[in-house]
Coordinates of C-alpha atoms (C1' of nucleotides) in Angstrom, one line a residue:
Chain B
M1 CA 99.2 136.2 118.6
A2 CA 101.1 135.0 115.6
P3 CA 103.9 137.1 114.2
K4 CA 103.2 139.5 111.5
W5 CA 105.2 137.6 108.9
R6 CA 103.3 134.4 109.8
E7 CA 99.9 136.0 109.3
L8 CA 101.0 137.4 106.0
A9 CA 102.4 134.0 104.9
D10 CA 99.1 132.3 105.9
R11 CA 97.0 134.8 104.0
L12 CA 99.1 134.3 100.9
A13 CA 99.1 130.5 101.4
D14 CA 95.3 130.5 101.5
R15 CA 95.1 132.4 98.3
I16 CA 97.5 130.0 96.7
K17 CA 95.6 126.9 97.9
S18 CA 92.2 128.4 96.8
G19 CA 93.7 128.9 93.3
E20 CA 93.5 132.7 93.4
Y21 CA 97.2 132.6 92.7
A22 CA 97.6 129.9 90.0
P23 CA 100.7 127.8 89.5
G24 CA 103.2 129.7 87.5
Q25 CA 101.7 133.0 88.4
Q26 CA 103.7 135.7 90.1
L27 CA 103.1 136.7 93.7
P28 CA 103.1 140.4 94.5
H29 CA 106.6 141.8 94.6
I30 CA 108.1 142.3 98.0
R31 CA 108.4 146.1 97.6
D32 CA 104.8 146.3 96.6
L33 CA 103.7 144.7 99.8
V34 CA 106.0 147.0 101.8
E35 CA 104.3 149.9 100.0
A36 CA 100.9 148.4 100.8
G37 CA 101.7 148.5 104.5
E38 CA 102.3 144.8 105.1
G39 CA 105.5 145.6 107.0
S40 CA 109.2 146.3 106.3
K41 CA 111.1 144.6 103.6
S42 CA 112.6 142.2 106.1
T43 CA 109.2 141.2 107.4
V44 CA 107.7 140.6 104.0
H45 CA 110.8 138.8 103.0
Q46 CA 110.5 136.5 106.0
A47 CA 107.0 135.6 105.0
Y48 CA 108.1 134.8 101.5
K49 CA 110.9 132.5 102.8
A50 CA 108.3 130.7 104.9
L51 CA 106.2 130.1 101.8
E52 CA 109.2 128.8 100.0
A53 CA 110.1 126.5 102.8
E54 CA 106.6 125.1 102.7
G55 CA 107.0 124.3 99.0
L56 CA 104.4 126.7 97.8
V57 CA 106.5 129.1 95.8
T58 CA 110.0 129.5 94.4
S59 CA 111.9 132.8 94.3
S60 CA 114.7 133.9 92.1
R61 CA 116.6 137.1 91.9
G62 CA 115.6 139.3 89.0
H63 CA 112.5 137.2 88.2
G64 CA 110.2 137.4 91.2
T65 CA 108.3 134.9 93.2
V66 CA 106.1 132.4 91.4
V67 CA 103.7 129.7 92.6
R68 CA 105.1 126.2 92.1
S69 CA 103.2 123.8 90.0
Q70 CA 102.9 120.4 91.8
T71 CA 104.2 117.7 89.6
P72 CA 102.3 114.4 90.0
I73 CA 104.2 111.9 92.0
K74 CA 105.5 108.6 90.7
R75 CA 104.4 105.5 92.5
L76 CA 107.1 102.9 92.9
G77 CA 105.8 99.3 93.5
I78 CA 107.8 96.1 93.5
S79 CA 106.5 95.3 90.0
R80 CA 109.2 97.6 88.7
Y81 CA 111.7 94.8 89.4
D82 CA 109.6 92.2 87.5
K83 CA 112.0 89.7 85.9
A84 CA 109.9 89.7 82.7
K85 CA 111.0 93.3 82.2
W86 CA 114.7 92.9 82.3
R87 CA 115.2 89.2 81.5
D88 CA 112.8 88.7 78.6
G89 CA 112.2 92.3 77.6
D90 CA 114.2 95.3 76.7
E91 CA 113.5 97.7 79.5
V92 CA 115.5 98.6 82.5
A93 CA 113.6 99.0 85.7
F94 CA 113.6 102.8 85.9
I95 CA 112.3 103.1 82.4
A96 CA 109.6 100.6 83.2
D97 CA 108.5 102.9 86.0
R98 CA 108.2 105.7 83.6
V99 CA 106.2 103.7 81.1
A100 CA 103.9 102.6 83.9
S101 CA 103.3 106.3 84.8
G102 CA 102.4 107.1 81.3
R103 CA 105.5 109.3 80.6
A104 CA 107.7 109.0 77.6
Y105 CA 111.3 108.0 77.9
R106 CA 113.8 110.4 76.6
R107 CA 117.5 109.8 76.0
G108 CA 120.1 111.3 78.1
E109 CA 118.0 111.2 81.2
Q110 CA 120.6 109.2 83.1
T111 CA 124.2 109.9 83.7
Q112 CA 126.5 107.2 84.9
N113 CA 129.9 107.1 86.5
V114 CA 131.6 103.8 87.4
S115 CA 134.6 103.7 89.7
R116 CA 136.4 101.3 92.0
V117 CA 136.3 102.6 95.5
E118 CA 136.9 101.6 99.1
A119 CA 133.6 100.4 100.4
P120 CA 131.9 102.8 102.8
P121 CA 131.0 101.0 106.1
A122 CA 127.3 100.4 105.3
V123 CA 128.2 98.9 101.9
A124 CA 130.9 96.6 103.4
A125 CA 128.4 95.5 106.0
A126 CA 125.7 94.7 103.5
H127 CA 128.1 92.7 101.3
G128 CA 129.6 91.0 104.3
L129 CA 133.1 92.3 103.4
P130 CA 135.8 93.5 105.7
V131 CA 136.0 97.3 106.1
G132 CA 138.3 98.8 103.6
S133 CA 137.6 96.3 100.9
E134 CA 137.3 97.6 97.3
V135 CA 134.0 97.5 95.4
Y136 CA 132.7 98.9 92.2
A137 CA 130.4 101.9 92.5
R138 CA 128.0 102.7 89.7
A139 CA 126.6 106.2 90.4
R140 CA 123.7 107.5 88.4
L141 CA 121.8 110.8 88.3
V142 CA 118.4 110.3 86.9
K143 CA 116.4 113.2 85.4
E144 CA 112.9 113.7 84.2
G145 CA 113.4 116.2 81.4
D146 CA 115.8 118.8 82.7
Q147 CA 114.9 118.2 86.3
P148 CA 116.9 115.7 88.4
T149 CA 114.7 113.4 90.4
H150 CA 117.0 111.1 92.2
T151 CA 120.5 109.7 92.5
L152 CA 121.2 105.9 92.7
T153 CA 124.5 104.4 93.4
S154 CA 124.9 100.6 93.2
Y155 CA 127.8 98.8 94.8
Y156 CA 129.0 95.5 93.5
R157 CA 131.7 93.0 94.5
P158 CA 134.5 93.0 92.0
E159 CA 134.3 89.2 91.4
H160 CA 130.7 89.5 90.4
V161 CA 131.1 92.3 87.8
E162 CA 134.6 92.4 86.5
G163 CA 134.7 91.7 82.8
T164 CA 131.0 92.7 82.3
R165 CA 129.4 95.7 80.8
L166 CA 128.7 97.1 84.3
V167 CA 132.2 98.2 84.8
D168 CA 132.3 99.8 81.4
P169 CA 132.4 103.5 82.2
T170 CA 130.1 104.5 79.3
P171 CA 127.2 106.7 80.3
G172 CA 123.6 105.6 80.0
P173 CA 121.7 102.6 81.2
A174 CA 123.8 99.4 81.4
G175 CA 122.6 98.3 78.0
R176 CA 119.7 96.1 77.1
G177 CA 117.9 95.0 80.3
G178 CA 120.0 97.1 82.7
G179 CA 122.1 96.0 85.6
Y180 CA 120.1 93.0 86.6
R181 CA 120.3 91.6 83.1
V182 CA 124.1 91.9 83.2
L183 CA 124.2 90.0 86.5
Y184 CA 121.8 87.4 85.1
D185 CA 124.1 86.8 82.1
A186 CA 127.0 86.5 84.5
G187 CA 125.3 83.7 86.3
Y188 CA 123.7 85.7 89.2
E189 CA 120.0 85.7 88.9
I190 CA 118.4 87.9 91.5
D191 CA 115.8 86.4 93.7
H192 CA 114.8 88.5 96.7
M193 CA 115.4 92.0 97.9
K194 CA 115.2 94.2 100.9
E195 CA 114.4 97.9 100.8
E196 CA 114.9 100.3 103.7
L197 CA 113.6 103.9 103.6
F198 CA 113.7 107.0 105.7
A199 CA 113.3 110.7 105.1
R200 CA 115.6 113.4 106.1
I201 CA 116.7 117.0 105.3
P202 CA 119.1 117.0 102.3
T203 CA 122.7 118.0 102.6
A204 CA 123.9 121.1 100.8
E205 CA 125.4 119.0 98.1
E206 CA 122.2 117.2 97.4
V207 CA 120.3 120.4 97.2
K208 CA 122.6 121.5 94.4
Q209 CA 122.8 118.1 92.6
L210 CA 119.0 117.5 92.7
Q211 CA 118.1 121.2 92.3
L212 CA 115.9 120.9 95.3
P213 CA 113.7 123.8 96.3
V214 CA 114.3 125.2 99.8
G215 CA 112.8 123.0 102.4
E216 CA 112.1 119.9 100.3
P217 CA 113.1 116.7 102.1
V218 CA 114.7 113.7 100.5
V219 CA 114.0 110.0 100.9
E220 CA 117.0 107.7 101.2
L221 CA 116.5 104.2 100.0
H222 CA 118.8 101.3 100.7
R223 CA 118.3 98.3 98.5
T224 CA 119.9 94.9 99.1
T225 CA 119.5 92.5 96.2
C226 CA 120.3 88.8 96.7
T227 CA 120.4 85.6 94.6
A228 CA 118.4 82.5 95.6
D229 CA 121.3 81.2 97.8
G230 CA 121.4 84.5 99.7
T231 CA 124.5 86.0 98.1
V232 CA 124.2 89.8 98.1
V233 CA 125.0 90.9 94.5
E234 CA 124.0 94.5 94.7
Y235 CA 123.7 97.1 97.5
A236 CA 122.3 100.4 96.3
I237 CA 121.7 103.7 97.9
G238 CA 119.2 106.1 96.3
V239 CA 118.4 109.7 97.3
H240 CA 115.1 110.9 96.0
A241 CA 113.4 114.3 95.9
A242 CA 110.5 113.6 98.3
S243 CA 107.8 115.4 96.4
R244 CA 108.2 113.2 93.4
F245 CA 107.8 109.7 94.7
A246 CA 105.6 107.4 96.7
W247 CA 106.5 103.8 97.6
E248 CA 104.1 100.9 97.7
Y249 CA 104.5 97.5 99.2
D250 CA 102.1 94.6 99.3
F251 CA 102.7 91.7 101.7
K252 CA 101.0 88.9 103.5
V253 CA 100.5 89.3 107.2
P254 CA 103.3 87.2 108.7
D255 CA 102.6 84.3 111.1
S256 CA 105.6 83.1 112.9
A257 CA 103.5 80.3 114.4
R258 CA 103.3 78.6 111.0
K259 CA 106.6 77.2 109.9
E260 CA 106.0 77.3 106.1
E261 CA 105.9 81.0 106.1
V262 CA 109.5 81.4 107.1
R263 CA 111.8 82.8 104.4
P264 CA 115.1 81.0 104.0
Chain U
M1 CA 130.9 133.6 98.0
A2 CA 128.5 132.2 100.5
P3 CA 126.6 134.7 102.7
K4 CA 128.0 135.6 106.1
W5 CA 125.2 133.8 108.0
R6 CA 125.8 130.6 105.9
E7 CA 129.5 130.7 106.7
L8 CA 128.8 131.2 110.4
A9 CA 126.3 128.4 110.4
D10 CA 128.7 126.0 108.6
R11 CA 131.5 126.8 111.1
L12 CA 129.1 126.0 114.0
A13 CA 127.8 122.9 112.3
D14 CA 131.3 121.6 111.9
R15 CA 132.0 122.1 115.6
I16 CA 128.8 120.3 116.5
K17 CA 129.5 117.4 114.2
S18 CA 133.0 117.1 115.5
G19 CA 131.7 116.8 119.0
E20 CA 133.2 120.1 120.2
Y21 CA 129.7 121.1 121.1
A22 CA 128.2 118.1 122.6
P23 CA 124.5 117.2 122.6
G24 CA 122.7 119.1 125.4
Q25 CA 125.4 121.8 125.5
Q26 CA 124.6 125.4 124.9
L27 CA 125.8 127.2 121.9
P28 CA 127.2 130.7 122.3
H29 CA 124.5 133.3 122.9
I30 CA 123.5 135.4 119.9
R31 CA 124.6 138.6 121.6
D32 CA 128.0 137.2 122.4
L33 CA 128.6 136.4 118.8
V34 CA 127.5 139.9 117.8
E35 CA 130.0 141.2 120.4
A36 CA 132.6 138.9 118.9
G37 CA 132.1 140.6 115.5
E38 CA 130.3 137.7 113.8
G39 CA 127.7 140.3 112.4
S40 CA 124.6 142.0 113.5
K41 CA 122.0 140.3 115.7
S42 CA 119.8 139.6 112.6
T43 CA 122.7 137.9 110.8
V44 CA 123.7 135.7 113.7
H45 CA 120.0 134.9 114.3
Q46 CA 119.7 133.8 110.7
A47 CA 122.6 131.5 111.1
Y48 CA 121.0 130.0 114.2
K49 CA 117.7 129.5 112.4
A50 CA 119.5 127.6 109.7
L51 CA 121.1 125.3 112.2
E52 CA 117.6 124.7 113.7
A53 CA 116.2 124.0 110.3
E54 CA 118.9 121.5 109.7
G55 CA 118.0 119.7 112.9
L56 CA 121.2 120.3 114.8
V57 CA 120.0 122.6 117.5
T58 CA 116.8 123.8 119.2
S59 CA 116.3 127.3 120.5
S60 CA 113.9 128.5 123.2
R61 CA 113.4 132.0 124.6
G62 CA 114.8 132.5 128.0
H63 CA 116.9 129.3 127.8
G64 CA 119.3 129.6 124.9
T65 CA 120.3 127.4 122.0
V66 CA 121.3 123.8 122.7
V67 CA 122.6 121.0 120.6
R68 CA 120.0 118.4 119.9
S69 CA 120.7 114.8 120.9
Q70 CA 120.0 112.4 118.1
T71 CA 117.6 109.8 119.2
P72 CA 118.2 106.4 117.5
I73 CA 115.6 105.6 114.9
K74 CA 113.1 102.8 115.2
R75 CA 113.1 100.3 112.4
L76 CA 109.7 99.2 111.3
G77 CA 109.5 95.8 109.5
I78 CA 106.5 93.8 108.6
S79 CA 107.1 91.4 111.5
R80 CA 105.4 94.0 113.7
Y81 CA 102.2 92.7 112.3
D82 CA 103.0 89.1 113.1
K83 CA 99.8 87.2 113.9
A84 CA 101.5 85.4 116.8
K85 CA 101.8 88.8 118.5
W86 CA 98.2 89.8 118.5
R87 CA 96.3 86.6 118.1
D88 CA 98.2 84.4 120.6
G89 CA 100.0 86.9 122.7
D90 CA 99.2 89.9 124.6
E91 CA 100.9 92.7 122.7
V92 CA 99.6 95.2 120.3
A93 CA 101.7 96.0 117.2
F94 CA 103.1 99.3 118.3
I95 CA 104.2 97.9 121.7
A96 CA 105.9 95.0 119.9
D97 CA 107.9 97.5 117.9
R98 CA 109.1 99.0 121.1
V99 CA 110.0 95.7 122.7
A100 CA 111.9 94.8 119.5
S101 CA 113.8 98.1 119.8
G102 CA 114.7 97.4 123.4
R103 CA 112.7 100.1 124.9
A104 CA 110.3 99.8 127.8
Y105 CA 106.6 100.3 127.4
R106 CA 105.1 102.9 129.6
R107 CA 101.5 103.6 130.3
G108 CA 99.7 106.6 128.9
E109 CA 101.8 106.7 125.7
Q110 CA 98.9 106.4 123.5
T111 CA 95.8 108.6 123.4
Q112 CA 92.8 107.5 121.5
N113 CA 89.7 109.2 120.2
V114 CA 87.0 107.3 118.4
S115 CA 84.3 109.1 116.4
R116 CA 81.9 108.4 113.6
V117 CA 82.7 110.7 110.7
E118 CA 82.0 111.2 107.0
A119 CA 84.7 109.3 105.1
P120 CA 87.3 111.5 103.5
P121 CA 87.7 110.7 99.8
A122 CA 90.8 108.6 100.1
V123 CA 89.2 106.5 102.9
A124 CA 86.0 106.0 100.9
A125 CA 88.1 104.9 97.9
A126 CA 90.1 102.4 99.9
H127 CA 87.0 100.9 101.5
G128 CA 85.1 100.9 98.2
L129 CA 82.4 103.1 99.6
P130 CA 80.4 105.9 98.0
V131 CA 81.7 109.3 98.9
G132 CA 79.9 110.7 101.9
S133 CA 79.5 107.4 103.6
E134 CA 80.0 107.2 107.3
V135 CA 82.9 105.3 108.9
Y136 CA 84.4 105.0 112.3
A137 CA 87.7 106.9 112.8
R138 CA 90.0 105.8 115.6
A139 CA 92.7 108.4 116.0
R140 CA 95.7 107.8 118.2
L141 CA 98.6 110.0 119.2
V142 CA 101.6 107.8 120.1
K143 CA 104.3 109.1 122.4
E144 CA 107.7 107.9 123.5
G145 CA 108.0 109.3 126.9
D146 CA 106.9 112.9 126.7
Q147 CA 107.7 113.3 123.0
P148 CA 105.0 112.5 120.4
T149 CA 106.4 110.3 117.6
H150 CA 103.4 109.7 115.3
T151 CA 99.7 109.9 114.8
L152 CA 97.7 107.0 113.5
T153 CA 94.1 107.1 112.4
S154 CA 92.3 103.9 111.5
Y155 CA 89.1 104.0 109.5
Y156 CA 86.6 101.1 109.8
R157 CA 83.3 100.3 108.1
P158 CA 80.5 100.5 110.7
E159 CA 79.3 96.9 110.0
H160 CA 82.7 95.5 110.9
V161 CA 83.2 97.2 114.2
E162 CA 79.8 98.2 115.7
G163 CA 79.3 96.4 119.0
T164 CA 83.0 95.7 119.5
R165 CA 85.6 97.3 121.8
L166 CA 86.9 99.3 118.9
V167 CA 84.1 101.8 119.1
D168 CA 84.4 102.1 122.8
P169 CA 85.8 105.6 123.3
T170 CA 88.1 104.6 126.2
P171 CA 91.6 105.9 125.7
G172 CA 94.5 103.5 125.5
P173 CA 95.3 100.5 123.2
A174 CA 92.2 98.6 122.2
G175 CA 92.6 96.1 124.9
R176 CA 94.4 92.8 124.8
G177 CA 95.9 92.2 121.4
G178 CA 94.9 95.6 119.9
G179 CA 92.7 96.4 117.0
Y180 CA 93.5 93.3 114.9
R181 CA 92.6 91.0 117.7
V182 CA 89.2 92.7 118.0
L183 CA 88.6 92.3 114.3
Y184 CA 89.7 88.6 114.6
D185 CA 87.3 88.0 117.4
A186 CA 84.6 89.6 115.2
G187 CA 85.3 87.1 112.5
Y188 CA 87.6 89.2 110.3
E189 CA 91.1 87.7 110.3
I190 CA 93.5 89.9 108.5
D191 CA 95.5 88.3 105.8
H192 CA 97.4 90.8 103.6
M193 CA 98.2 94.5 103.6
K194 CA 99.4 97.3 101.4
E195 CA 101.6 100.1 102.7
E196 CA 102.2 103.3 100.8
L197 CA 104.7 105.9 102.0
F198 CA 105.9 109.3 101.1
A199 CA 107.6 112.2 102.8
R200 CA 106.5 115.8 102.9
I201 CA 106.7 119.0 104.8
P202 CA 104.4 119.0 107.8
T203 CA 101.4 121.2 108.2
A204 CA 101.4 123.9 110.9
E205 CA 99.0 121.7 112.9
E206 CA 101.3 118.7 112.7
V207 CA 104.2 120.7 113.8
K208 CA 102.2 121.6 117.0
Q209 CA 100.8 118.1 117.6
L210 CA 104.0 116.2 117.1
Q211 CA 106.2 119.0 118.6
L212 CA 108.4 118.9 115.5
P213 CA 111.6 120.9 115.4
V214 CA 111.6 123.5 112.6
G215 CA 112.5 121.9 109.3
E216 CA 111.8 118.3 110.3
P217 CA 109.8 116.4 107.6
V218 CA 107.1 113.9 108.2
V219 CA 106.5 110.5 106.5
E220 CA 102.9 109.8 105.7
L221 CA 101.9 106.1 105.7
H222 CA 98.7 104.7 104.2
R223 CA 98.0 101.2 105.2
T224 CA 95.3 99.0 103.7
T225 CA 94.5 95.8 105.6
C226 CA 92.4 93.0 104.0
T227 CA 91.0 89.7 104.9
A228 CA 91.8 86.6 102.8
D229 CA 88.8 87.2 100.6
G230 CA 90.0 90.7 99.8
T231 CA 87.6 92.7 102.0
V232 CA 89.2 95.9 103.3
V233 CA 88.7 95.9 107.1
E234 CA 91.0 98.8 108.0
Y235 CA 92.5 101.8 106.2
A236 CA 94.9 103.7 108.3
I237 CA 96.8 106.9 107.8
G238 CA 99.9 107.6 109.9
V239 CA 102.0 110.7 110.2
H240 CA 105.5 110.1 111.5
A241 CA 108.3 112.4 112.6
A242 CA 110.8 111.5 110.0
S243 CA 113.9 111.5 112.2
R244 CA 112.5 108.7 114.4
F245 CA 111.7 105.9 111.9
A246 CA 112.9 103.8 109.1
W247 CA 110.9 101.3 107.2
E248 CA 112.0 97.9 106.0
Y249 CA 110.5 95.6 103.4
D250 CA 111.6 92.2 102.2
F251 CA 110.1 90.7 99.1
K252 CA 110.7 88.2 96.3
V253 CA 111.6 89.6 92.9
P254 CA 108.3 89.3 91.0
D255 CA 108.1 87.3 87.8
S256 CA 105.0 88.0 85.8
A257 CA 106.0 85.3 83.4
R258 CA 105.2 82.7 86.0
K259 CA 101.5 82.3 86.7
E260 CA 101.7 81.0 90.2
E261 CA 103.3 84.2 91.5
V262 CA 100.2 86.2 90.8
R263 CA 98.4 87.4 94.0
P264 CA 94.6 87.3 93.9
Chain X
dT1 C1' 119.5 150.6 83.1
dA2 C1' 115.8 149.4 85.9
dG3 C1' 113.8 146.0 88.6
dT4 C1' 113.9 141.7 91.1
dG5 C1' 115.1 139.0 95.5
dG6 C1' 119.0 138.5 99.1
dT7 C1' 122.0 140.2 102.7
dC8 C1' 123.3 143.2 106.3
dT9 C1' 123.2 146.7 110.0
dA10 C1' 121.9 149.2 114.3
dG11 C1' 118.7 149.5 117.3
dA12 C1' 114.1 149.2 119.4
dC13 C1' 110.8 146.4 121.5
dC14 C1' 108.4 141.9 122.8
dA15 C1' 107.8 137.1 125.0
dC16 C1' 109.5 134.1 128.0
dT17 C1' 112.5 132.0 131.7
dT18 C1' 115.3 132.1 135.7
dC19 C1' 116.9 134.2 139.7
Chain T
dA1 C1' 115.3 142.4 137.4
dA2 C1' 118.3 140.4 134.2
dG3 C1' 119.0 137.6 130.4
dT4 C1' 117.5 134.7 126.7
dG5 C1' 115.7 134.2 121.7
dG6 C1' 112.2 136.4 118.4
dT7 C1' 110.2 140.2 115.8
dC8 C1' 110.3 144.4 113.4
dT9 C1' 112.0 148.7 111.2
dA10 C1' 114.4 151.8 107.9
dG11 C1' 117.6 152.0 105.0
dA12 C1' 122.0 150.6 102.5
dC13 C1' 124.1 147.7 99.4
dC14 C1' 124.7 143.3 96.5
dA15 C1' 123.7 139.7 92.8
dC16 C1' 121.1 138.5 89.2
dT17 C1' 117.8 139.1 85.1
dA18 C1' 115.6 141.3 81.5
dA19 C1' 114.8 144.8 78.1

DNA sequence: TAGTGGTCTAGACCACTTC
DNA sequence: AAGTGGTCTAGACCACTAA
């Protein structure tokens, strides 16, 4: 037999999913359920924590417990890197994503912090640098309205970006066309990329920075961007609130028996 | 000031990360810490639940609380679909993954269950079928040793698979070369694919089926596989224990200003 | 000030495992 | 039988929010 708190949580979850408790609506107060004989305060509280961990509600002291509204997810396809967007046009990739999703762009939705740091091991490995080398780190926190959605930190080799707008510590997108436009103007046209993704539990710091609800996972994205000759010009690490994004990749089925399919 | 249970959990987490408590080793018993003045049983228990939710330990009644050993993750690249593997060779894709990771294949690591079902909405949409159409569902539960790692359910249109080995309800991989080989033999050679991924909190059922530790997220993968003429021959949904996998994708930077890059 | 959720205690009892 | 983690209670007190 399931514990009492689990049964209570399941009953409440059913009523949330059926729409009986609508998004934004308050759940019964803990003390009311204690009064109604659902158990002691600790027991009811445990049920509420479970619902919070399952992403169904958020609680706050003084306010109460309200049903979370599910924000539609943003689909990220490789077309967000389209050269036409940043080379010919005026958009940076992350804005293009938003336009594609039918959402308006607002100012001040990206903070930026550029610094010269010692390369973390993964960064040094991606750039093919000896450990301890210095790189430029451009850290952004991207918001949708007031709500942070992801962080993105790009690492560049000093010789690629020194003297460009990228190392200018002004907040905001890196000017017209974004970071890839700056690299293009500096003679580094990006050609191919690799993205690696995995999901995990956030650190305490990420919970704070991204204002994550209890129990929400994050997806970590490692992006390696190369020029046509294979030089790595950017290695970026992003941490995304899992409930807000989905990733899409289209590709041909590889055939190693056919030589012409091999990528240089 | 952080709550007492949080401070205790942090202290224990530090000692786990520093290696003072090695994987497999027992943490102090709850009652011992109560004895040692770390708080009441509920308080210490709350700290232990937090460590469990963070994936650092697993608890079981009668046994105690032991430090989890971190299994290395498996990297999934598109080369796992290489035609050479299933057309010319003897491997099915998921076995090839394991070979690439240097792990041995053991029998009985995949259970299979084939049934004819009414297509769920997403499946009908992917196959371009009217809602309520019937499809074949081939559901697998894949294990690594005793531990389940992911589920994978493939949906096929009846006219593509009827009369083939794929609808034979025998457990185990779909024979020599796996499902794509069967489709190939039936005249449907796969040509290109789309994968969509996102992370979320598992359902209660998935926790049981995949034996997930408390707090571990899952990654849901939707895979659409097409022939050269664009016919969808397989739509598959996988649910993966997040801590065991990473995905990798290589691609060219798209350029919509160049016509020849457009995919049909 | 009143009401909310969050923490904490001391102790009882339960479910499960090992000896 | 003894020892483990898990549940539950009744009540106290704390932190935060709103009127």
